[in-house]
Coordinates of C-alpha atoms in Angstrom, one line a residue:
X4 CA 90.6 40.6 85.7
X5 CA 94.5 38.5 85.9
X6 CA 94.3 35.1 85.3
X7 CA 94.0 32.6 87.5
X8 CA 96.7 29.9 87.6
X9 CA 95.7 25.9 88.1
X10 CA 98.0 25.1 91.8
X11 CA 100.6 22.6 91.1
X12 CA 100.6 23.9 87.2
X13 CA 102.5 26.3 85.5
X14 CA 102.0 29.2 83.2
X15 CA 98.4 28.4 81.7
X16 CA 98.9 25.8 78.9
X17 CA 94.9 27.0 77.8
X18 CA 93.7 30.0 77.4
X19 CA 90.8 29.0 79.5
X20 CA 92.9 28.9 82.5
X21 CA 93.4 32.6 81.9
X22 CA 90.2 33.8 84.4
X23 CA 89.2 36.0 86.9
X24 CA 91.4 35.9 90.1
X25 CA 88.4 36.5 93.6
X26 CA 88.8 39.9 95.8
X27 CA 90.4 37.8 98.4
X28 CA 94.1 37.3 97.1
X29 CA 94.6 41.0 98.1
X30 CA 97.2 43.4 99.9
X31 CA 95.4 42.6 103.0
X32 CA 95.7 39.0 103.1
X33 CA 99.4 39.1 103.5
X34 CA 101.1 37.9 106.8
X35 CA 101.1 39.6 110.1
X36 CA 104.7 39.1 110.1
X37 CA 105.5 41.3 107.3
X38 CA 102.5 43.9 108.1
X39 CA 105.5 46.5 109.5
X40 CA 108.2 46.2 106.9
X41 CA 106.2 44.7 103.3
X42 CA 103.0 46.0 103.1
X43 CA 102.8 49.3 101.2
X44 CA 105.3 47.8 98.8
X45 CA 104.5 48.1 95.2
X46 CA 105.8 45.0 93.5
X47 CA 106.6 46.9 90.2
X48 CA 108.9 49.2 92.2
X49 CA 110.9 46.7 93.3
X50 CA 111.3 45.4 89.5
X51 CA 112.1 48.6 88.5
X52 CA 114.9 49.3 91.6
X53 CA 116.3 45.8 90.1
X54 CA 116.3 46.7 87.0
X55 CA 118.2 50.1 88.4
X56 CA 120.8 48.1 89.8
X57 CA 121.6 46.1 86.3
X58 CA 121.0 49.1 84.4
X59 CA 123.7 51.6 86.6
X60 CA 121.7 53.6 86.8
X61 CA 120.7 57.1 89.2
X62 CA 117.1 55.0 90.7
X63 CA 117.2 53.8 93.5
X64 CA 118.5 50.1 93.3
X65 CA 117.7 47.2 94.7
X66 CA 118.6 43.5 94.5
X67 CA 117.2 40.2 94.0
X68 CA 117.2 39.3 97.7
X69 CA 114.3 41.8 99.2
X70 CA 112.3 41.3 95.5
X71 CA 112.3 37.2 96.3
X72 CA 111.5 37.5 100.1
X73 CA 109.1 39.7 99.6
X74 CA 105.6 37.9 100.7
X75 CA 104.0 39.6 97.8
X76 CA 106.2 36.6 95.8
X77 CA 106.3 34.3 99.2
X78 CA 102.4 34.4 99.6
X79 CA 101.7 32.2 96.8
X80 CA 102.6 29.0 95.9
X81 CA 103.7 27.2 93.0
X82 CA 105.6 27.5 89.6
X83 CA 107.9 30.6 89.9
X84 CA 107.0 32.1 87.3
X85 CA 103.3 32.0 87.8
X86 CA 104.6 33.4 91.4
X87 CA 105.8 35.8 89.1
X88 CA 103.3 37.2 86.5
X89 CA 100.0 35.8 88.9
X90 CA 101.3 38.8 91.7
X91 CA 102.7 41.3 88.9
X92 CA 99.2 42.3 88.2
X93 CA 97.5 41.6 91.0
X94 CA 100.0 44.6 93.1
X95 CA 100.5 46.8 90.5
X96 CA 98.9 50.0 90.9
X97 CA 99.7 51.2 87.7
X98 CA 97.6 50.6 84.9
X99 CA 100.4 50.9 82.4
X100 CA 102.1 47.4 83.6
X101 CA 98.4 46.0 82.5
X102 CA 98.2 47.3 79.9
X103 CA 101.9 46.6 78.8
X104 CA 102.3 43.0 79.8
X105 CA 98.4 41.6 79.6
X106 CA 96.5 40.4 76.4
X107 CA 92.6 40.5 76.3
X108 CA 91.2 37.6 74.5
X109 CA 87.7 36.8 73.8
X110 CA 86.2 33.2 72.5
X111 CA 84.1 33.7 68.8
X112 CA 81.3 30.8 69.0
X113 CA 81.1 31.3 65.0
X114 CA 77.1 30.8 65.6
X115 CA 75.6 33.2 62.9
X116 CA 73.4 35.0 65.2
X117 CA 74.2 35.9 69.4
X118 CA 71.9 37.4 70.7
X119 CA 72.4 41.1 71.7
X120 CA 72.8 41.0 75.4
X121 CA 75.6 37.9 75.1
X122 CA 78.9 39.4 75.2
X123 CA 81.7 36.5 74.3
X124 CA 83.5 34.9 77.5
X125 CA 86.7 36.6 78.2
X126 CA 90.6 35.9 79.2
X127 CA 93.8 37.5 79.9
X128 CA 97.2 36.5 79.9
X129 CA 100.3 37.6 80.9
X130 CA 102.6 34.9 79.9
X131 CA 101.7 31.9 76.9
X132 CA 103.0 27.9 77.8
X133 CA 103.1 26.3 75.0
X134 CA 103.6 22.6 74.5
X135 CA 105.2 20.7 71.7
X136 CA 104.9 17.3 71.8
X137 CA 106.9 14.9 69.4
X138 CA 103.8 13.6 68.6
X139 CA 103.0 16.8 66.9
X140 CA 106.2 17.4 65.8
X141 CA 104.5 16.9 62.3
X142 CA 102.3 20.2 62.7
X143 CA 103.7 21.6 65.5
X144 CA 106.6 23.6 63.2
X145 CA 106.7 27.0 64.1
X146 CA 105.5 29.8 66.5
X147 CA 102.6 30.4 64.9
X148 CA 101.7 26.8 63.8
X149 CA 101.3 26.5 68.2
X150 CA 99.6 30.5 68.5
X151 CA 97.0 28.0 65.6
X152 CA 96.8 25.3 67.7
X153 CA 96.0 27.6 70.6
X154 CA 93.7 30.2 69.7
X155 CA 92.3 28.1 66.8
X156 CA 92.4 23.8 66.8
X157 CA 91.8 23.4 71.3
X158 CA 91.9 25.7 73.9
X159 CA 90.6 23.9 77.0
X160 CA 93.1 21.8 77.1
X161 CA 96.5 21.3 76.6
X162 CA 98.2 18.9 73.3
X163 CA 99.8 16.1 73.9
X164 CA 98.1 14.9 71.4
X165 CA 95.5 14.9 67.5
X166 CA 93.1 16.5 69.6
X167 CA 90.0 14.3 68.1
X168 CA 86.9 17.0 67.3
X169 CA 87.7 20.9 66.6
X170 CA 86.8 23.5 68.9
X171 CA 83.5 24.9 68.0
X172 CA 85.4 28.5 69.3
X173 CA 87.8 30.4 67.6
X174 CA 89.8 33.0 70.3
X175 CA 91.4 36.5 69.1
X176 CA 93.0 39.1 71.0
X177 CA 91.3 42.3 71.4
X178 CA 93.6 44.5 73.9
X179 CA 97.0 43.0 72.1
X180 CA 99.7 43.8 75.1
X181 CA 102.8 45.2 73.7
X182 CA 104.8 43.5 75.0
X183 CA 104.1 39.3 74.3
X184 CA 106.0 36.7 77.0
X185 CA 105.6 32.7 75.8
X186 CA 106.9 29.4 77.1
X187 CA 107.7 27.1 75.4
X188 CA 108.6 23.2 76.9
X189 CA 110.1 21.6 74.1
X190 CA 110.7 17.7 73.4
X191 CA 113.1 16.6 70.6
X192 CA 112.2 18.2 67.6
X193 CA 113.0 22.3 66.4
X194 CA 109.7 24.5 65.3
X195 CA 111.2 28.0 63.8
X196 CA 111.9 31.1 66.4
X197 CA 111.4 34.0 63.9
X198 CA 112.9 37.4 64.8
X199 CA 109.8 39.2 64.0
X200 CA 106.1 38.0 64.7
X201 CA 103.3 39.5 63.5
X202 CA 99.5 38.8 65.7
X203 CA 98.3 40.2 62.6
X204 CA 95.4 36.8 61.9
X205 CA 94.9 37.0 66.0
X206 CA 93.0 39.8 65.7
X207 CA 88.6 40.3 65.4
X208 CA 89.7 42.5 61.8
X209 CA 90.4 39.1 60.4
X210 CA 88.3 36.7 61.8
X211 CA 86.7 35.7 58.8
X212 CA 90.0 34.9 57.8
X213 CA 90.7 32.9 60.8
X214 CA 87.5 30.5 60.7
X215 CA 88.7 30.0 57.5
X216 CA 92.5 29.2 58.3
X217 CA 90.9 27.0 61.5
X218 CA 88.6 25.1 59.1
X219 CA 91.2 24.0 56.9
X220 CA 93.7 23.7 59.4
X221 CA 91.9 20.9 61.2
X222 CA 91.0 19.2 57.9
X223 CA 94.8 18.9 57.7
X224 CA 95.6 17.9 61.1
X225 CA 92.7 15.2 60.8
X226 CA 94.2 13.8 57.5
X227 CA 97.8 13.6 59.6
X228 CA 96.4 11.8 62.3
X229 CA 95.0 9.2 60.2
X230 CA 98.1 8.9 58.7
X231 CA 100.2 8.6 62.2
X232 CA 97.7 6.1 62.9
X233 CA 97.9 4.2 59.6
X234 CA 102.2 3.9 60.0
X235 CA 101.8 3.0 64.0
X236 CA 99.6 -0.3 62.0
X237 CA 101.8 -0.7 59.4
X238 CA 105.2 -0.6 61.4
X239 CA 104.2 -1.8 65.2
X240 CA 102.2 -5.2 66.1
X241 CA 101.3 -5.7 69.9
X242 CA 102.0 -9.2 71.4
X243 CA 98.9 -11.2 71.3
X244 CA 100.4 -12.9 74.7
X245 CA 100.6 -9.5 76.2
X246 CA 98.6 -6.4 74.9
X247 CA 100.6 -3.5 76.6
X248 CA 103.7 -5.6 74.5
X249 CA 104.6 -3.3 71.2
X250 CA 106.9 -4.3 69.3
X251 CA 108.7 -2.6 65.8
X252 CA 107.5 -4.5 62.8
X253 CA 110.6 -3.6 60.9
X254 CA 112.8 -3.8 63.4
X255 CA 111.9 -7.8 64.1
X256 CA 111.6 -8.1 60.6
X257 CA 115.5 -7.0 60.2
X258 CA 116.5 -9.0 63.4
X259 CA 114.9 -12.2 61.6
X260 CA 117.2 -11.5 58.8
X261 CA 120.1 -11.0 60.6
X262 CA 119.3 -14.6 62.8
X263 CA 118.4 -16.2 59.2
X264 CA 121.8 -15.7 58.1
X265 CA 123.5 -16.9 60.5
X266 CA 122.2 -19.8 60.6
X267 CA 123.0 -20.0 57.1
X268 CA 126.0 -19.6 57.2
X269 CA 126.7 -22.2 60.4
X270 CA 125.2 -24.6 58.0
X271 CA 127.8 -23.5 54.9
X272 CA 130.3 -23.7 57.8
X273 CA 129.8 -27.1 58.9
X274 CA 130.7 -28.6 55.4
X275 CA 133.2 -26.2 54.7
X276 CA 134.4 -27.7 58.1
X277 CA 133.9 -31.2 56.7
X278 CA 135.5 -30.6 53.3
X279 CA 138.7 -28.8 55.3
X280 CA 139.1 -32.4 57.5
X281 CA 138.7 -34.7 53.9
X282 CA 141.2 -32.4 52.4
X283 CA 144.1 -31.9 55.0
X284 CA 147.2 -33.9 54.0
X285 CA 146.7 -34.3 49.6
X286 CA 147.7 -31.2 47.8
X287 CA 143.8 -29.3 47.9
X288 CA 144.3 -28.9 51.1
X289 CA 141.5 -26.3 51.8
X290 CA 141.9 -24.6 55.0
X291 CA 139.4 -23.8 57.2
X292 CA 138.5 -20.1 56.6
X293 CA 134.5 -19.8 57.1
X294 CA 134.5 -16.2 56.9
X295 CA 136.5 -15.7 53.5
X296 CA 136.0 -19.4 52.2
X297 CA 132.1 -20.5 52.6
X298 CA 131.6 -20.3 49.5
X299 CA 133.6 -23.0 48.7
X300 CA 131.0 -25.5 51.2
X301 CA 129.5 -28.2 49.5
X302 CA 126.0 -29.1 51.0
X303 CA 124.8 -32.3 51.2
X304 CA 121.4 -33.2 50.1
X305 CA 120.4 -32.6 54.6
X306 CA 122.1 -29.8 54.7
X307 CA 121.0 -28.1 50.9
X308 CA 117.0 -28.6 52.4
X309 CA 118.0 -26.9 55.3
X310 CA 119.5 -23.8 53.4
X311 CA 116.7 -23.9 51.1
X312 CA 114.1 -24.1 53.9
X313 CA 116.1 -20.9 56.0
X314 CA 117.0 -18.4 52.2
X315 CA 112.9 -18.9 52.1
X316 CA 112.5 -17.1 55.1
X317 CA 114.9 -15.1 54.4
X318 CA 113.4 -14.4 51.4
X319 CA 110.3 -13.8 53.2
X320 CA 112.0 -11.2 55.1
X321 CA 112.6 -8.9 53.1
X322 CA 110.0 -8.6 51.6
X323 CA 108.2 -7.9 54.7
X324 CA 111.1 -5.1 54.6
X325 CA 110.3 -3.6 51.1
X326 CA 105.9 -4.3 51.6
X327 CA 106.6 -1.8 54.7
X328 CA 108.6 0.3 52.9
X329 CA 107.0 1.1 50.2
X330 CA 103.4 1.7 52.5
X331 CA 105.6 4.1 54.7
X332 CA 106.8 5.9 51.4
X333 CA 103.4 6.8 50.2
X334 CA 102.4 8.1 53.9
X335 CA 105.2 9.9 53.0
X336 CA 104.0 11.8 50.1
X337 CA 100.9 12.4 51.6
X338 CA 102.0 13.4 55.1
X339 CA 105.1 16.1 53.0
X340 CA 102.1 17.2 50.5
X341 CA 100.3 18.2 53.5
X342 CA 102.7 19.3 56.2
X343 CA 103.8 21.6 52.6
X344 CA 100.0 22.8 52.9
X345 CA 100.7 24.1 56.1
X346 CA 103.5 25.6 55.5
X347 CA 102.0 27.8 52.9
X348 CA 98.7 28.5 55.1
X349 CA 101.7 29.3 58.2
X350 CA 101.6 32.8 56.0
X351 CA 98.8 34.4 55.6
X352 CA 99.3 37.5 57.3
X353 CA 102.7 36.1 58.6
X354 CA 104.5 38.1 55.9
X355 CA 104.7 40.9 53.8
X356 CA 102.1 40.5 50.8
X357 CA 101.2 42.8 48.0
X358 CA 97.4 42.6 48.8
X359 CA 97.1 45.5 50.9
X360 CA 94.1 43.1 53.6
X361 CA 96.6 40.6 53.7
X362 CA 99.7 42.6 54.5
X363 CA 100.5 42.3 57.7
X364 CA 100.9 45.1 60.7
X365 CA 100.6 44.1 63.8
X366 CA 104.7 43.8 64.5
X367 CA 106.8 42.7 67.6
X368 CA 110.4 41.0 67.8
X369 CA 112.1 39.4 70.0
X370 CA 114.4 41.0 72.4
X371 CA 114.9 38.1 75.4
X372 CA 115.6 33.9 75.4
X373 CA 115.7 33.0 79.1
X374 CA 117.3 29.4 78.6
X375 CA 117.2 29.1 82.2
X376 CA 117.9 31.0 85.4
X377 CA 121.4 31.6 84.9
X378 CA 121.3 32.2 81.2
X379 CA 120.0 35.5 79.1
X380 CA 119.5 36.7 76.0
X381 CA 119.0 39.9 75.5
X382 CA 119.0 42.4 72.4
X383 CA 119.6 45.8 72.9
X384 CA 119.8 48.5 70.5
X385 CA 123.0 51.0 69.5
X386 CA 124.0 53.9 67.6
X387 CA 125.6 52.6 64.4
X388 CA 129.5 51.9 63.1
X389 CA 130.0 53.6 60.4
X390 CA 130.0 51.2 57.8
X391 CA 126.5 49.7 59.4
X392 CA 124.5 53.0 59.2
X393 CA 122.8 54.5 56.2
X394 CA 122.1 57.4 57.8
X395 CA 123.8 59.3 60.6
X396 CA 120.9 58.7 63.4
X397 CA 120.8 54.9 62.6
X398 CA 120.2 52.6 65.0
X399 CA 120.9 48.7 64.7
X400 CA 120.3 45.6 67.6
X401 CA 123.1 43.7 69.2
X402 CA 122.2 40.4 70.9
X403 CA 124.2 40.0 74.3
X404 CA 124.5 36.4 76.5
X405 CA 124.5 37.4 80.0
X406 CA 125.4 34.4 81.9
X407 CA 126.2 33.9 86.1
X408 CA 128.3 31.5 86.8
X409 CA 128.3 30.7 90.4
X410 CA 131.9 30.8 92.3
X411 CA 133.7 32.2 89.2
X412 CA 136.1 35.0 89.9
X413 CA 133.9 36.8 88.1
X414 CA 130.6 35.3 87.8
X415 CA 128.7 37.7 85.8
X416 CA 129.6 37.2 82.4
X417 CA 127.9 39.4 79.1
X418 CA 129.5 38.9 75.3
X419 CA 127.9 40.4 71.8
X420 CA 126.3 37.7 70.1
X421 CA 124.2 36.6 67.1
X422 CA 120.5 36.6 66.7
X423 CA 121.3 32.6 64.7
X424 CA 123.0 31.7 67.6
X425 CA 120.4 33.4 70.0
X426 CA 118.3 30.5 67.8
X427 CA 120.2 27.8 67.9
X428 CA 120.2 28.4 71.7
X429 CA 116.6 28.1 73.0
X430 CA 116.9 24.4 71.6
X431 CA 120.5 23.1 73.3
X432 CA 120.7 25.0 76.7
X433 CA 119.1 23.2 79.4
X434 CA 117.1 24.5 82.7
X435 CA 118.5 23.2 85.6
X436 CA 116.8 20.5 86.3
X437 CA 117.4 18.9 82.3
X438 CA 114.7 20.5 80.5
X439 CA 114.2 22.4 77.2
X440 CA 111.7 25.2 78.5
X441 CA 112.5 28.9 76.8
X442 CA 111.1 31.9 77.6
X443 CA 110.7 34.3 74.9
X444 CA 110.1 38.1 75.0
X445 CA 108.5 39.8 71.9
X446 CA 107.6 43.6 72.0
X447 CA 106.5 46.6 69.9
X448 CA 108.6 48.9 68.0
X449 CA 106.2 51.4 70.5
X450 CA 107.2 49.4 73.1
X451 CA 110.9 50.2 72.5
X452 CA 110.5 53.5 71.6
X453 CA 108.2 54.1 74.5
X454 CA 109.4 57.9 76.9
X455 CA 110.7 57.0 79.9
X456 CA 108.3 58.0 82.7
X457 CA 109.2 60.3 85.1
X458 CA 110.2 58.8 89.1
X459 CA 107.5 57.8 91.2
X460 CA 108.7 58.8 94.9
X461 CA 109.2 55.4 95.6
X462 CA 111.7 54.4 93.3
X463 CA 113.5 58.4 94.3
X464 CA 114.5 56.5 97.8
X465 CA 115.7 54.4 99.0
X466 CA 114.2 50.4 99.1
X467 CA 112.6 49.1 102.3
X468 CA 114.5 47.7 105.1
X469 CA 115.5 44.3 104.8
X470 CA 113.7 42.3 107.3
X471 CA 116.3 41.1 110.3
X472 CA 116.6 37.4 110.3
X473 CA 115.3 37.3 114.2

């Protein structure tokens, strides 16, 4: 059945969180107050009505108000995106809706021999959420690496750091949906978002290749985790009197250098002041300009000893910085080699290959991006201009930015844009709470070329009457 959403969590961040929904969440459980008006309403019909309005077609129109006020959306609580997908799965009367948007995933244990009656556990998802923490910026460099982490590295919990153990199971897609929807929790670093996304490496027929990639990938992850630990030991220092307080060794060394240099400057400035006072009224009078003339200062014996002590401290701090830089440079070379390996591994079954068995064929293209409730990017096909067309019936993709500007005379703004600008918007535009949580929608050519199905009776008539506030 459909995904079971954990209370107080958003979309499933783990494949394990997509489980069966109990039968108690049926239409019969809707509040009685809605029984006369919305008991027979299908969520997919309400969505179609709303789309009819947006597309300016001849279908029965609907409004966002009727959809949001429906108990199909209000009978559950939590993340609104989760509510939408949960209810869409539960209330969808059409198998086409489920097969179009829901993907069946199996978890292979990797054991050589599995008892015949025992089938790998399964799960379904309609939307996947990926968290991209800064801690994993070295390994989560693309959308593919996020899928790798979820399907291969750790299906049990949301990754916030490097896992300590390799997952014994490998997930693969058995019945891929025609539409894949993903939500990405971004922090500060960017990942590669491809315009074309291939799912071949996550299919059952490539499970053998996936296991090899998974094992090698986890070893590289471990190497990078050790490298990060070594980097922390080199650059961080914990105060023994306060173990919760951590200091940056580089910043401390630079602070020491700045402080000691200032102390040396003061000693020389005092010596220059003494020389200035001695020269006042003579032909060789020296002005007191410590910033420009400190090199003319003549140190006495005590000052000379003091400056030498300071210079030794300065030399020690500079040597520490050089040593840190050298160690970080070596770690940087190792890290770069590991990241290059991950980049090459990410190309397996994701880019065209001359080897037929390694040439990906299950293609999805990015068709929509939602950066906030008020901004949507959508890719629509149109007939090519004469300058663009290679054939008489050629079509091209055109990206559009559609935004709602509250309080504006023309609140709905639509403008043509490019994929490059869409990619930039994914990492620069923020949600209403200031976070960056874009939603990506990918679809197959089959989904894009699907012939419109005949309208149901519900869509040939008007929407249900709006319920009075009374």
